[in-house]
XYZ file of C-alpha atoms in Angstrom:
189
model
C 10.211 1.488 -19.746
C 13.178 3.216 -21.385
C 13.916 6.740 -20.115
C 16.516 9.389 -20.871
C 16.951 11.438 -17.668
C 17.760 15.127 -18.048
C 19.166 17.336 -15.302
C 16.903 20.238 -14.364
C 18.354 23.597 -13.366
C 16.558 25.774 -10.845
C 16.802 27.040 -7.275
C 16.521 23.483 -5.911
C 19.455 21.378 -4.706
C 19.234 18.751 -7.462
C 16.641 18.021 -10.101
C 15.829 15.658 -12.940
C 13.184 14.891 -15.521
C 13.064 11.214 -16.389
C 12.472 11.915 -20.079
C 11.151 14.359 -22.629
C 7.372 14.430 -22.898
C 7.409 14.304 -26.691
C 9.956 14.059 -29.469
C 8.012 15.739 -32.290
C 4.759 17.409 -33.223
C 3.304 17.605 -36.693
C 0.475 19.875 -37.729
C -2.874 18.282 -38.583
C -4.906 20.197 -41.156
C -7.025 22.620 -39.102
C -7.055 20.298 -36.107
C -4.090 20.954 -33.821
C -1.016 18.761 -33.636
C -0.161 15.082 -33.743
C 2.293 14.432 -30.911
C 5.014 11.810 -30.976
C 5.541 11.040 -27.290
C 8.252 9.178 -25.442
C 7.179 6.060 -23.541
C 6.983 8.065 -20.315
C 5.218 10.931 -22.097
C 2.610 8.552 -23.476
C 2.093 6.939 -20.064
C 1.569 10.384 -18.448
C -0.824 11.380 -21.265
C -2.848 8.176 -20.898
C -3.085 8.564 -17.115
C -3.859 12.278 -17.092
C -6.110 12.692 -20.131
C -7.477 9.219 -20.876
C -8.001 8.015 -17.316
C -5.939 4.853 -17.738
C -5.323 4.217 -14.050
C -3.152 1.182 -14.835
C -0.445 3.657 -15.945
C -0.128 4.771 -12.310
C 1.862 1.679 -11.279
C 3.986 1.698 -14.433
C 4.998 5.337 -13.946
C 5.478 5.121 -10.171
C 7.664 1.996 -10.520
C 9.995 3.772 -12.976
C 10.142 6.983 -10.900
C 10.781 5.038 -7.680
C 13.590 3.043 -9.305
C 15.183 6.297 -10.521
C 14.970 7.925 -7.069
C 16.614 4.879 -5.481
C 19.354 4.808 -8.136
C 20.148 8.483 -7.477
C 20.287 7.760 -3.710
C 17.833 10.532 -2.924
C 16.842 9.927 0.671
C 14.012 12.367 1.358
C 12.350 12.908 4.692
C 9.091 13.765 2.923
C 7.647 13.693 -0.580
C 5.423 16.508 -1.826
C 3.495 16.485 -5.082
C 2.833 19.824 -6.747
C -0.644 21.257 -6.306
C -2.904 21.270 -9.351
C -4.027 24.396 -11.163
C -7.073 22.541 -12.533
C -9.552 20.751 -10.277
C -10.114 17.203 -11.529
C -11.967 14.275 -10.024
C -8.714 12.302 -10.267
C -5.490 14.213 -9.554
C -2.654 12.323 -11.272
C 0.237 14.060 -9.484
C -1.294 13.394 -6.063
C -1.922 9.752 -6.969
C 1.601 9.316 -8.326
C 3.152 11.000 -5.278
C 1.175 8.703 -2.982
C 2.256 5.606 -4.889
C 5.918 6.672 -5.040
C 5.917 7.530 -1.332
C 4.535 4.103 -0.428
C 7.138 2.343 -2.573
C 9.952 4.409 -1.008
C 8.575 4.145 2.531
C 8.550 7.957 2.753
C 5.666 10.045 4.095
C 3.739 12.051 1.518
C 2.554 15.406 2.779
C -0.588 16.972 1.383
C -0.958 19.686 4.022
C 2.568 21.009 4.723
C 2.742 23.120 1.560
C -0.517 24.929 0.843
C -1.522 26.732 -2.321
C -3.145 29.927 -1.030
C -4.234 31.486 -4.301
C -5.691 30.122 -7.499
C -3.402 30.285 -10.495
C -4.260 29.615 -14.119
C -2.551 26.674 -15.832
C 1.057 27.631 -16.559
C 0.734 26.756 -20.247
C -1.821 29.562 -20.647
C 0.613 32.303 -19.503
C 3.898 33.761 -20.684
C 6.866 33.610 -18.325
C 6.397 37.070 -16.806
C 2.664 36.487 -16.174
C 3.416 33.056 -14.659
C 5.976 34.489 -12.242
C 3.572 37.260 -11.240
C 0.735 34.768 -10.663
C 3.011 32.491 -8.613
C 4.245 35.260 -6.316
C 2.996 34.444 -2.801
C 0.915 31.547 -4.149
C 2.236 29.047 -1.581
C 2.597 28.911 2.198
C 4.202 26.491 4.651
C 1.916 25.314 7.465
C 4.499 24.239 10.052
C 8.201 23.864 10.800
C 8.084 20.072 10.927
C 10.527 19.635 8.004
C 12.986 22.378 9.022
C 16.499 21.121 8.283
C 15.137 18.129 6.341
C 15.282 16.941 2.719
C 12.144 17.390 0.612
C 11.473 15.491 -2.608
C 9.224 17.597 -4.827
C 7.436 15.646 -7.577
C 5.558 16.791 -10.687
C 4.380 15.029 -13.821
C 5.648 17.594 -16.335
C 8.421 20.186 -16.249
C 7.527 23.142 -18.449
C 9.173 26.460 -17.647
C 10.187 25.539 -14.095
C 8.441 28.628 -12.716
C 6.047 26.685 -10.459
C 8.776 24.412 -9.106
C 11.039 27.442 -8.495
C 8.225 29.229 -6.612
C 7.508 26.170 -4.475
C 11.210 25.592 -3.803
C 11.669 29.224 -2.704
C 8.758 28.794 -0.289
C 10.215 25.548 1.090
C 13.597 27.184 1.732
C 12.390 30.614 2.874
C 9.347 29.715 4.971
C 10.020 26.068 5.752
C 13.746 26.254 6.436
C 14.318 22.914 4.704
C 17.929 21.843 4.104
C 17.527 20.391 0.599
C 14.923 20.260 -2.142
C 15.276 17.574 -4.796
C 12.974 17.832 -7.798
C 11.903 14.854 -9.903
C 9.468 15.097 -12.786
C 8.276 12.282 -14.999
C 8.700 14.319 -18.191
C 9.727 17.702 -19.532
C 8.649 19.811 -22.497
C 10.970 20.107 -25.469
C 10.778 23.898 -25.312
C 10.722 26.355 -22.417
C 8.131 29.143 -22.550
């Protein structure tokens, strides 16, 4: 799969999105938009919204290869917590697969989401930041002084990743947070 990695700026140590999610959107008469997605964007869409589980290995292989190429050597991998409850959680499944391929533990209980937040795409930036305030908590000091790899499927505004990163540094005392997302939006809201 061809990707075009983009550096992500935030309060983390280093961060990247492997590619844009889409390259264009055209209006359909009275029926939303027709998206032109990148290869990675299409794979994420098919996994997340069409239930094509076979995309899991394709995506995790590409992400794992990128992490190795960047020489990110995390002590733990954490996938972002979902804002929507689904039977199948794609970020959790991808994080698990990537962790296995890297030989890195994947933590699902170190970082805890302590308040429900609406999906980020439904809020403007100020509302998102307000909703994310005190939304996360660290459960132990087991990764104090360590490197955390934070994974998400889609980088939108960066507000959620910034909130999680602040919690990891402030409450967890981690040394480094590296962020990797499969895709990123073309526009920041």
